[in-house]
């Protein structure tokens, strides 16, 4: 029921109710939340951002589900990226040493290769992903939405009894 | 939407918060159990824990820490403990205790269940099985952290035990009777005899090689061929100038053959000399082994050197080593609490999404996973009580700027002991120091480990004693000092040890004459190979007395042993030297015969060369004169 409700929210949000930016920000934050393993400080901050900012929760949950899958699939690469950032870049060594000797900074678990690798990936890709998703939602609404609404399968889902019940309960 | 999401989140979190609240005591107890367990490598049990979440004060009941050496014993047990926990580190999963007070602390108490985390793996052979110590004693458990030194403790203790075996033995019974030197020595086991026999084989091999080389060489045949060639040359008629010139050429060729043979011969002479020199050097080396054999037989005869330094070691050595072993044991015990969790810091992520932790240099102190800033403890039983404090105890000393300090005051019925420990594990080389001291203590009976027939006392009863034992270990280097000043002392003999000889009676009188004993024992060097020395005020007097009573007899036995060993060695050596000399003579004879033959032929060739050169000059001169005459005649015409 929860997932069905989430799906209803998602469809409604994509169709019209949420702005493209809200949708993109929800997905990006959820994805980052899921990508970084464990509960380091940055994950808690992302969670608070999701809760306190007006981003789309449904897309955040989808992102949070996809994040760990991507993280698991690319684990060796994230590990290597993290190790490269922590060990091989001389210019960053002073920063790492300073962070290593700071209790608050250690809460980020920055010295773990996978946490560092996935955090770096999240920083690098979150902004382009945000703009790409915003643009994609706009494009969808302008060009694809009418065509998709006309699809039989879409109509079948929307007109199903169960879905109507869920939508009604939401209202 | 936002409001509903927050409500959902709160509703979802509420059971979790309630669960954590209700289980806060159990959670904290399990963090404490696992942290301390990681440090000690044994089971840690906490019966009850009550945490006041607002003041972060925790009260702990029934703390038991398993002994790594005995499965069913507790290394430490405390009835009650109060502690103040720091809040911020808890967020990072660290337990930092600002102040801890342990009451009714007890050591080595029995426990029903096993105190080990896991059963040790069966080892094929243990050091205890080798050194003959109690092999049935519990083996230390394999700790979670590989760093625990429990496994090495027995080996280190046995190193000190081995020192005890090296103590000089003064056996008066051996000195008072005739020593059967013949029965004590077996020539085939003597190092010098073994070396001589090896030299004999070596020299034989070298000489055989020389003979073989001489046999293989064609020098003798070459000389014979040269002789035949020269005889044939002498028969040829050399009249014409051309013939003479041809003859000179042949002689030159023979001369170069002679030179070649001489060269070959001198090479073999040189090698022979080098081989014989090597054999002589080996024989010389053997002589130094003779002294070793003499010392070995003296040891078997149980003859002390009656030296001043030996007396100190013989009387107090074993007891001092026992004390050092005990302090080392305490030191190791304390060290186990200062072990580091650093090795698990850079773990290798075997599973996905676990990663690896990278270490960086520590520039300022940070709390490790488990850290007790100050621990104050007290305990005892009906006969003794103690109280003390320990500071900066942590699971990772590398993260702290202070070494662990311990101060314990132990009061028994008769003595007051002060124990000071400094455990510095911040650098690569651990440095640990433990000092135990007592003033005006009554130390009770101390076994000296002397044999029944040694004539030396079996126990010492020092009273009004100032004692200080200091042990410092830095990496593998150790430095131990034991200083004792006893103002009232008694020496005791076992009832079985009877003063049935004049010597034993005299020695007893000497020991009874001491009222005061000062003793300095030091142990230094590497833990794997320690040096041990003992000095005391009784050394000189006892040594003098022993020398007075037994010096002559000991010297006579020493001389007997020396003569016998030297006799055996001399006999063996003569055998080798005779054999070498004989072989050398044979080789020289062979070489001499060749040289003589070669000299004869060389002289003949030289003389003939001279003759032919003269004839050539003469013939050539006549021919020139004839040509001149002919030229003159032609010019006149």
PDB file of N, CA and C in Angstrom, chain B residues 199-200 202-203 206 272-287 573 576-577 580-581 584 588:
ATOM      1  N   UNK B 199      90.280 -31.808  10.864  1.00  0.00           N
ATOM      2  CA  UNK B 199      91.503 -31.291  10.242  1.00  0.00           C
ATOM      3  C   UNK B 199      92.286 -32.425   9.583  1.00  0.00           C
ATOM      4  N   UNK B 200      92.286 -33.562  10.275  1.00  0.00           N
ATOM      5  CA  UNK B 200      93.013 -34.724   9.749  1.00  0.00           C
ATOM      6  C   UNK B 200      92.425 -35.117   8.389  1.00  0.00           C
ATOM      7  N   UNK B 202      90.685 -33.277   6.447  1.00  0.00           N
ATOM      8  CA  UNK B 202      90.900 -32.186   5.497  1.00  0.00           C
ATOM      9  C   UNK B 202      92.323 -32.237   4.939  1.00  0.00           C
ATOM     10  N   UNK B 203      93.300 -32.432   5.854  1.00  0.00           N
ATOM     11  CA  UNK B 203      94.695 -32.442   5.412  1.00  0.00           C
ATOM     12  C   UNK B 203      94.943 -33.625   4.488  1.00  0.00           C
ATOM     13  N   UNK B 206      93.609 -32.781   1.148  1.00  0.00           N
ATOM     14  CA  UNK B 206      94.466 -31.817   0.445  1.00  0.00           C
ATOM     15  C   UNK B 206      95.707 -32.506  -0.118  1.00  0.00           C
ATOM     16  N   UNK B 272     101.154 -26.395  -2.972  1.00  0.00           N
ATOM     17  CA  UNK B 272     101.433 -27.334  -1.873  1.00  0.00           C
ATOM     18  C   UNK B 272     101.707 -26.566  -0.584  1.00  0.00           C
ATOM     19  N   UNK B 273     102.537 -25.488  -0.742  1.00  0.00           N
ATOM     20  CA  UNK B 273     102.880 -24.688   0.438  1.00  0.00           C
ATOM     21  C   UNK B 273     101.607 -24.077   1.051  1.00  0.00           C
ATOM     22  N   UNK B 274     100.710 -23.570   0.179  1.00  0.00           N
ATOM     23  CA  UNK B 274      99.460 -22.941   0.656  1.00  0.00           C
ATOM     24  C   UNK B 274      98.589 -23.960   1.390  1.00  0.00           C
ATOM     25  N   UNK B 275      98.512 -25.183   0.835  1.00  0.00           N
ATOM     26  CA  UNK B 275      97.705 -26.235   1.476  1.00  0.00           C
ATOM     27  C   UNK B 275      98.262 -26.605   2.842  1.00  0.00           C
ATOM     28  N   UNK B 276      99.577 -26.736   2.904  1.00  0.00           N
ATOM     29  CA  UNK B 276     100.194 -27.120   4.182  1.00  0.00           C
ATOM     30  C   UNK B 276     100.020 -26.005   5.224  1.00  0.00           C
ATOM     31  N   UNK B 277     100.053 -24.762   4.746  1.00  0.00           N
ATOM     32  CA  UNK B 277      99.848 -23.620   5.645  1.00  0.00           C
ATOM     33  C   UNK B 277      98.413 -23.652   6.209  1.00  0.00           C
ATOM     34  N   UNK B 278      97.463 -23.997   5.335  1.00  0.00           N
ATOM     35  CA  UNK B 278      96.055 -24.078   5.764  1.00  0.00           C
ATOM     36  C   UNK B 278      95.878 -25.160   6.830  1.00  0.00           C
ATOM     37  N   UNK B 279      96.567 -26.273   6.638  1.00  0.00           N
ATOM     38  CA  UNK B 279      96.472 -27.369   7.622  1.00  0.00           C
ATOM     39  C   UNK B 279      97.043 -26.907   8.960  1.00  0.00           C
ATOM     40  N   UNK B 280      98.159 -26.173   8.896  1.00  0.00           N
ATOM     41  CA  UNK B 280      98.780 -25.679  10.135  1.00  0.00           C
ATOM     42  C   UNK B 280      97.847 -24.712  10.862  1.00  0.00           C
ATOM     43  N   UNK B 281      97.158 -23.833  10.081  1.00  0.00           N
ATOM     44  CA  UNK B 281      96.221 -22.869  10.687  1.00  0.00           C
ATOM     45  C   UNK B 281      95.091 -23.609  11.395  1.00  0.00           C
ATOM     46  N   UNK B 282      94.586 -24.662  10.767  1.00  0.00           N
ATOM     47  CA  UNK B 282      93.493 -25.437  11.384  1.00  0.00           C
ATOM     48  C   UNK B 282      93.951 -26.032  12.704  1.00  0.00           C
ATOM     49  N   UNK B 283      95.157 -26.524  12.721  1.00  0.00           N
ATOM     50  CA  UNK B 283      95.694 -27.131  13.955  1.00  0.00           C
ATOM     51  C   UNK B 283      95.792 -26.060  15.048  1.00  0.00           C
ATOM     52  N   UNK B 284      96.189 -24.852  14.644  1.00  0.00           N
ATOM     53  CA  UNK B 284      96.319 -23.733  15.590  1.00  0.00           C
ATOM     54  C   UNK B 284      94.931 -23.395  16.187  1.00  0.00           C
ATOM     55  N   UNK B 285      93.908 -23.397  15.319  1.00  0.00           N
ATOM     56  CA  UNK B 285      92.543 -23.091  15.780  1.00  0.00           C
ATOM     57  C   UNK B 285      92.078 -24.113  16.817  1.00  0.00           C
ATOM     58  N   UNK B 286      92.478 -25.329  16.599  1.00  0.00           N
ATOM     59  CA  UNK B 286      92.065 -26.419  17.493  1.00  0.00           C
ATOM     60  C   UNK B 286      92.516 -26.140  18.925  1.00  0.00           C
ATOM     61  N   UNK B 287      93.684 -25.505  19.032  1.00  0.00           N
ATOM     62  CA  UNK B 287      94.239 -25.276  20.372  1.00  0.00           C
ATOM     63  C   UNK B 287      93.312 -24.404  21.241  1.00  0.00           C
ATOM     64  N   UNK B 573      96.752 -34.536  17.943  1.00  0.00           N
ATOM     65  CA  UNK B 573      97.464 -33.582  17.087  1.00  0.00           C
ATOM     66  C   UNK B 573      98.731 -34.196  16.496  1.00  0.00           C
ATOM     67  N   UNK B 576      98.039 -36.250  13.548  1.00  0.00           N
ATOM     68  CA  UNK B 576      97.792 -35.442  12.337  1.00  0.00           C
ATOM     69  C   UNK B 576      99.106 -34.883  11.815  1.00  0.00           C
ATOM     70  N   UNK B 577      99.889 -34.299  12.724  1.00  0.00           N
ATOM     71  CA  UNK B 577     101.135 -33.651  12.295  1.00  0.00           C
ATOM     72  C   UNK B 577     102.111 -34.645  11.680  1.00  0.00           C
ATOM     73  N   UNK B 580     100.890 -35.560   8.188  1.00  0.00           N
ATOM     74  CA  UNK B 580     101.123 -34.458   7.247  1.00  0.00           C
ATOM     75  C   UNK B 580     102.610 -34.385   6.887  1.00  0.00           C
ATOM     76  N   UNK B 581     103.460 -34.518   7.915  1.00  0.00           N
ATOM     77  CA  UNK B 581     104.907 -34.425   7.691  1.00  0.00           C
ATOM     78  C   UNK B 581     105.365 -35.518   6.715  1.00  0.00           C
ATOM     79  N   UNK B 584     104.187 -34.784   3.287  1.00  0.00           N
ATOM     80  CA  UNK B 584     104.922 -33.617   2.799  1.00  0.00           C
ATOM     81  C   UNK B 584     106.307 -34.062   2.280  1.00  0.00           C
ATOM     82  N   UNK B 588     107.771 -33.652  -1.412  1.00  0.00           N
ATOM     83  CA  UNK B 588     109.032 -32.919  -1.620  1.00  0.00           C
ATOM     84  C   UNK B 588     110.060 -33.778  -2.354  1.00  0.00           C
TER      85      UNK B 588
END
